[in-house]
Coordinates of C-alpha atoms in Angstrom, one line a residue:
M54 CA 189.7 65.1 100.9
L55 CA 186.9 63.1 100.7
D56 CA 185.3 63.8 104.6
S57 CA 186.3 67.4 103.4
F58 CA 183.8 67.8 100.4
I59 CA 180.8 65.8 102.1
S60 CA 181.5 68.5 104.7
Y61 CA 181.2 71.3 102.3
L62 CA 178.4 69.5 100.3
N63 CA 176.5 69.6 103.9
F64 CA 177.6 73.1 105.5
E65 CA 178.9 75.3 102.5
R66 CA 176.1 74.4 100.1
R67 CA 173.9 73.6 102.1
S68 CA 173.1 70.5 99.7
S69 CA 170.1 68.5 101.1
P70 CA 170.9 65.1 102.9
H71 CA 169.4 63.0 99.5
T72 CA 172.0 64.8 97.6
I73 CA 174.6 63.7 100.0
L74 CA 174.2 60.5 100.6
A75 CA 174.1 60.0 97.0
Y76 CA 177.9 62.0 96.2
Q77 CA 178.8 59.3 99.2
Q78 CA 178.2 56.2 97.5
D79 CA 178.8 57.6 93.7
L80 CA 182.3 58.3 94.6
A81 CA 182.8 55.9 97.8
Q82 CA 182.4 53.4 94.7
F83 CA 184.2 55.2 91.9
Q84 CA 186.6 54.9 95.1
A85 CA 186.7 51.8 95.7
F86 CA 186.2 50.3 92.1
L87 CA 190.1 52.7 92.0
I88 CA 191.4 50.3 94.6
N89 CA 190.4 46.9 93.3
T90 CA 191.2 48.1 89.4
F91 CA 194.7 49.8 89.8
N92 CA 196.1 48.2 92.8
G93 CA 195.2 51.2 95.2
L94 CA 195.1 54.3 92.9
T95 CA 193.6 56.9 95.0
T96 CA 191.0 60.0 93.9
Q97 CA 193.3 61.6 94.3
S98 CA 196.2 60.4 91.7
A99 CA 193.1 59.3 88.7
E100 CA 193.8 60.5 86.0
Y101 CA 191.0 60.4 82.6
S102 CA 192.2 57.0 81.5
H103 CA 190.1 55.9 84.9
I104 CA 187.3 57.5 84.8
R105 CA 186.7 56.4 81.1
S106 CA 187.2 53.1 82.6
W107 CA 184.9 53.1 85.7
I108 CA 182.2 54.6 83.1
V109 CA 183.1 51.5 81.2
S110 CA 182.4 49.4 83.8
L111 CA 179.3 50.5 84.6
V112 CA 178.0 50.2 81.4
E113 CA 178.8 46.7 81.2
V114 CA 176.5 46.0 84.4
E115 CA 173.2 48.1 82.7
N116 CA 173.1 51.1 85.5
S117 CA 171.1 52.9 83.3
S118 CA 172.6 56.7 81.5
R119 CA 170.9 58.2 84.2
T120 CA 172.2 56.8 87.1
I121 CA 176.2 56.8 85.7
N122 CA 175.0 60.5 84.7
R123 CA 174.0 60.8 88.5
K124 CA 177.7 60.1 89.0
I125 CA 179.8 61.7 86.4
A126 CA 177.9 64.9 88.5
S127 CA 179.6 63.8 91.5
L128 CA 183.0 63.2 90.1
R129 CA 182.6 66.2 88.7
A130 CA 182.3 68.4 92.3
Y131 CA 183.8 66.5 93.8
Y132 CA 187.0 67.2 91.1
K133 CA 185.8 70.5 91.2
F134 CA 186.5 70.9 94.6
L135 CA 189.6 69.2 94.5
L136 CA 190.8 72.0 92.3
K137 CA 189.8 74.7 94.1
K138 CA 191.3 73.3 97.4
E139 CA 195.3 73.8 95.3
A140 CA 195.4 69.4 96.0
I141 CA 194.9 68.3 92.4
S142 CA 196.0 70.9 89.8
K143 CA 194.1 69.5 86.3
D144 CA 190.5 68.1 86.5
P145 CA 190.4 64.4 85.3
T146 CA 187.0 64.7 84.4
T147 CA 187.2 67.8 81.7
K148 CA 186.7 65.5 78.9
V149 CA 184.5 63.4 80.5
T150 CA 181.2 63.6 78.2
V151 CA 177.9 62.2 79.7
L152 CA 175.3 59.7 78.4
K153 CA 172.6 60.2 75.9
V154 CA 169.4 59.9 77.8
K155 CA 165.9 58.8 76.1
K156 CA 163.7 62.0 78.2
R157 CA 161.0 60.4 80.7
L158 CA 157.9 63.3 80.5
P159 CA 156.9 63.5 84.0
Q160 CA 154.2 61.3 85.8
F161 CA 151.7 62.6 87.2
V162 CA 148.5 62.1 88.7
E163 CA 145.6 63.3 86.4
E164 CA 142.7 66.2 87.8
A165 CA 139.4 63.7 88.8
D166 CA 141.5 61.1 90.5
I167 CA 143.2 63.8 93.0
I168 CA 140.2 65.5 93.5
D169 CA 138.7 61.9 94.7
L170 CA 141.5 61.0 96.5
L171 CA 141.9 63.9 99.1
E172 CA 137.8 64.0 99.8
K173 CA 138.7 60.8 100.8
E174 CA 137.8 59.9 104.6
E175 CA 140.4 58.3 106.7
T176 CA 140.2 55.9 109.3
D177 CA 143.1 54.9 110.2
G178 CA 144.7 56.5 113.1
S179 CA 144.0 58.9 115.9
Q180 CA 142.5 63.0 114.9
F181 CA 145.4 64.5 114.7
I182 CA 147.7 61.5 113.0
I183 CA 144.5 61.6 109.6
L184 CA 145.1 65.3 109.7
R185 CA 148.6 65.3 109.9
N186 CA 148.8 62.6 106.1
R187 CA 146.0 64.6 105.0
L188 CA 148.2 68.0 105.2
I189 CA 151.7 66.8 104.7
I190 CA 149.5 65.5 100.8
E191 CA 147.5 68.8 100.2
L192 CA 151.0 70.5 101.1
F193 CA 152.8 68.4 97.9
Y194 CA 149.9 69.5 95.3
G195 CA 148.9 72.5 96.8
T196 CA 151.9 73.9 96.7
G197 CA 155.1 72.4 94.5
M198 CA 157.8 72.1 96.8
R199 CA 160.3 69.5 97.7
L200 CA 160.4 66.6 100.8
S201 CA 163.5 68.7 101.6
E202 CA 161.5 71.4 101.8
L203 CA 158.5 70.1 103.1
I204 CA 160.3 69.0 106.5
G205 CA 162.3 72.2 106.6
I206 CA 159.1 73.9 107.4
K207 CA 159.5 75.6 110.8
N208 CA 156.4 77.9 112.5
E209 CA 157.1 80.6 111.9
S210 CA 157.1 79.4 108.3
I211 CA 153.8 80.1 107.5
S212 CA 151.9 83.3 107.9
L213 CA 147.7 82.4 108.1
F214 CA 147.1 86.3 108.1
E215 CA 148.7 86.6 104.7
S216 CA 148.4 83.2 103.0
V217 CA 151.4 82.6 102.3
I218 CA 154.8 79.5 103.4
K219 CA 158.3 79.9 103.4
V220 CA 159.4 77.4 101.9
L221 CA 163.9 77.1 102.1
G222 CA 165.1 75.5 98.4
K223 CA 168.2 74.2 97.1
R224 CA 170.9 76.4 97.4
N225 CA 169.9 77.6 100.2
K226 CA 167.1 80.6 98.5
E227 CA 164.0 81.3 100.5
R228 CA 160.6 81.3 98.3
V229 CA 157.2 82.7 99.3
I230 CA 154.4 80.0 98.1
P231 CA 150.7 81.3 99.0
I232 CA 148.3 79.1 99.6
N233 CA 145.1 78.2 98.7
K234 CA 141.8 78.2 100.2
S235 CA 142.1 74.2 101.1
L236 CA 145.0 74.4 102.3
F237 CA 144.4 77.9 104.5
S238 CA 142.0 75.5 106.3
L239 CA 143.2 73.0 106.8
I240 CA 146.6 74.7 108.2
K241 CA 144.3 76.3 110.5
E242 CA 143.0 73.3 111.6
Y243 CA 146.0 71.7 111.4
I244 CA 147.2 74.3 114.3
E245 CA 144.4 74.0 116.4
I246 CA 144.8 70.7 117.4
R247 CA 148.5 70.4 117.2
R248 CA 148.2 72.7 120.5
K249 CA 145.7 70.6 122.3
E250 CA 147.7 67.3 121.3
F251 CA 151.6 68.4 121.7
P252 CA 151.0 71.8 124.2
A253 CA 154.8 72.4 124.9
V254 CA 157.4 70.6 122.3
E255 CA 160.6 72.6 121.6
H256 CA 161.5 72.8 118.0
D257 CA 159.7 74.4 115.9
S258 CA 159.1 72.1 113.6
F259 CA 156.2 72.9 111.9
L260 CA 154.5 68.9 111.0
L261 CA 155.1 66.6 113.8
T262 CA 155.3 62.6 114.2
A263 CA 153.1 60.7 116.2
I264 CA 154.7 61.6 119.7
G265 CA 156.3 65.2 118.6
A266 CA 159.0 65.1 116.9
P267 CA 159.7 66.8 114.0
V268 CA 158.7 64.1 110.5
Y269 CA 161.1 62.7 108.6
P270 CA 162.0 61.4 105.3
K271 CA 161.4 58.2 105.5
L272 CA 157.7 58.8 107.0
V273 CA 156.5 61.2 104.3
Y274 CA 157.8 58.6 101.7
R275 CA 155.9 56.3 103.4
V276 CA 152.3 58.5 104.4
V277 CA 152.4 59.5 100.6
K278 CA 153.0 56.0 99.0
N279 CA 149.8 55.2 100.9
K280 CA 148.0 57.2 99.4
L281 CA 149.0 57.0 96.0
S282 CA 148.6 53.0 96.0
M283 CA 144.5 54.4 95.9
I284 CA 145.7 55.4 92.4
S285 CA 146.1 52.2 90.0
N286 CA 147.7 53.4 87.1
L287 CA 150.7 55.3 88.7
D288 CA 153.8 53.5 88.7
K289 CA 155.6 55.4 90.7
R290 CA 153.7 57.0 94.0
S291 CA 156.0 59.4 95.3
P292 CA 156.6 63.2 97.0
H293 CA 158.4 64.4 93.9
I294 CA 155.0 62.8 91.4
L295 CA 152.5 65.2 93.4
R296 CA 154.7 68.1 92.6
H297 CA 155.1 67.6 89.2
T298 CA 150.9 67.0 89.3
F299 CA 151.1 70.9 90.9
A300 CA 152.7 71.7 88.3
T301 CA 151.2 69.8 85.3
H302 CA 148.5 70.9 86.8
L303 CA 148.1 74.5 86.6
L304 CA 150.5 75.0 82.6
E305 CA 146.9 72.6 81.7
K306 CA 144.6 75.3 83.5
G307 CA 146.7 77.6 81.8
A308 CA 149.3 79.2 83.8
D309 CA 152.0 81.4 82.7
L310 CA 155.4 79.4 82.2
N311 CA 157.6 81.3 84.4
A312 CA 155.2 81.6 87.4
I313 CA 155.3 78.1 87.5
K314 CA 159.2 78.3 87.8
D315 CA 158.6 80.3 90.7
L316 CA 156.7 78.8 92.0
L317 CA 158.7 75.2 92.3
G318 CA 161.5 77.4 92.7
H319 CA 163.4 76.3 89.1
S320 CA 166.8 77.7 88.8
S321 CA 166.5 78.6 85.1
L322 CA 163.4 77.9 83.0
A323 CA 164.7 74.6 81.2
A324 CA 164.2 73.3 84.0
T325 CA 159.7 73.9 83.9
Q326 CA 159.3 73.4 80.1
I327 CA 159.0 69.8 80.3
Y328 CA 156.1 70.1 81.8
T329 CA 154.3 71.6 78.6
H330 CA 155.5 68.4 76.6
N331 CA 152.4 66.7 79.1
S332 CA 150.1 69.4 77.9
I333 CA 151.3 68.5 74.2
E334 CA 151.2 65.1 74.5
K335 CA 147.6 64.9 75.9
L336 CA 147.0 67.2 73.3
K337 CA 147.5 64.2 70.7
A338 CA 145.9 62.0 72.7
I339 CA 142.8 63.9 72.4
F340 CA 143.0 64.7 68.7
N341 CA 143.7 61.3 68.0
Q342 CA 140.5 60.7 69.5
A343 CA 138.5 63.1 68.4
H344 CA 139.4 63.8 64.4
P345 CA 137.8 62.2 62.0
K346 CA 141.1 61.9 59.9
A347 CA 143.4 61.2 62.8

């Protein structure tokens, strides 16, 4: 049933490749635990006590609470699927509770640093590659889109006439994001040089590799990591940092939280509200530095 569940995630739920891989790894780990610990017990026969034993074993080898909770979420989704398919009569994850997680503020790039970063001229690579790499960074920072959304951009996704870009988010939900002037000019320039470099590609992906193929996650991660490595105070250097930066800077400039929610493609306001904590922490820092009695 595991293969059927993965197919369900891929074709029915339209989950991202990253999510599908995480579910596969979590469930394979759980399956191996059952086989080794409970004499070949299958996932379909597992009960609450077996799942609890697995969670305890994960804690004992010092997995983080966040990691364990993700694995619990994988199990819940899997058993919900089995119940729906009538492969089991009772969901063994019903009594499973998640572990407490210490709240972690989203890391972001300071405004002065991101402006400095975007203005730095690159010399490594062809004109096309330099422009494409800069566009990748500006798309993340200028729209707040996710990695999977950026890779999924098609030629028809972009309307320079309307100054908007359409992205396909989680659960196959489409949203429209406005393009700022800087991004508009960069996209226009990229389209022109792309037409010269690759006049007859056989696909409709917007962002291309050096040989005209669609960009892929590892390449995009490498581009972002190399660019963000110029900022020394960052612990993480991933596309999601630029998404956090987009949201934080909008909030600091007075943007409405509901508008930020829609731009990010969040399903609920609760997911967006974490960015308010960054602003509060910044206010506290200013207060502690400036107030005579702080």
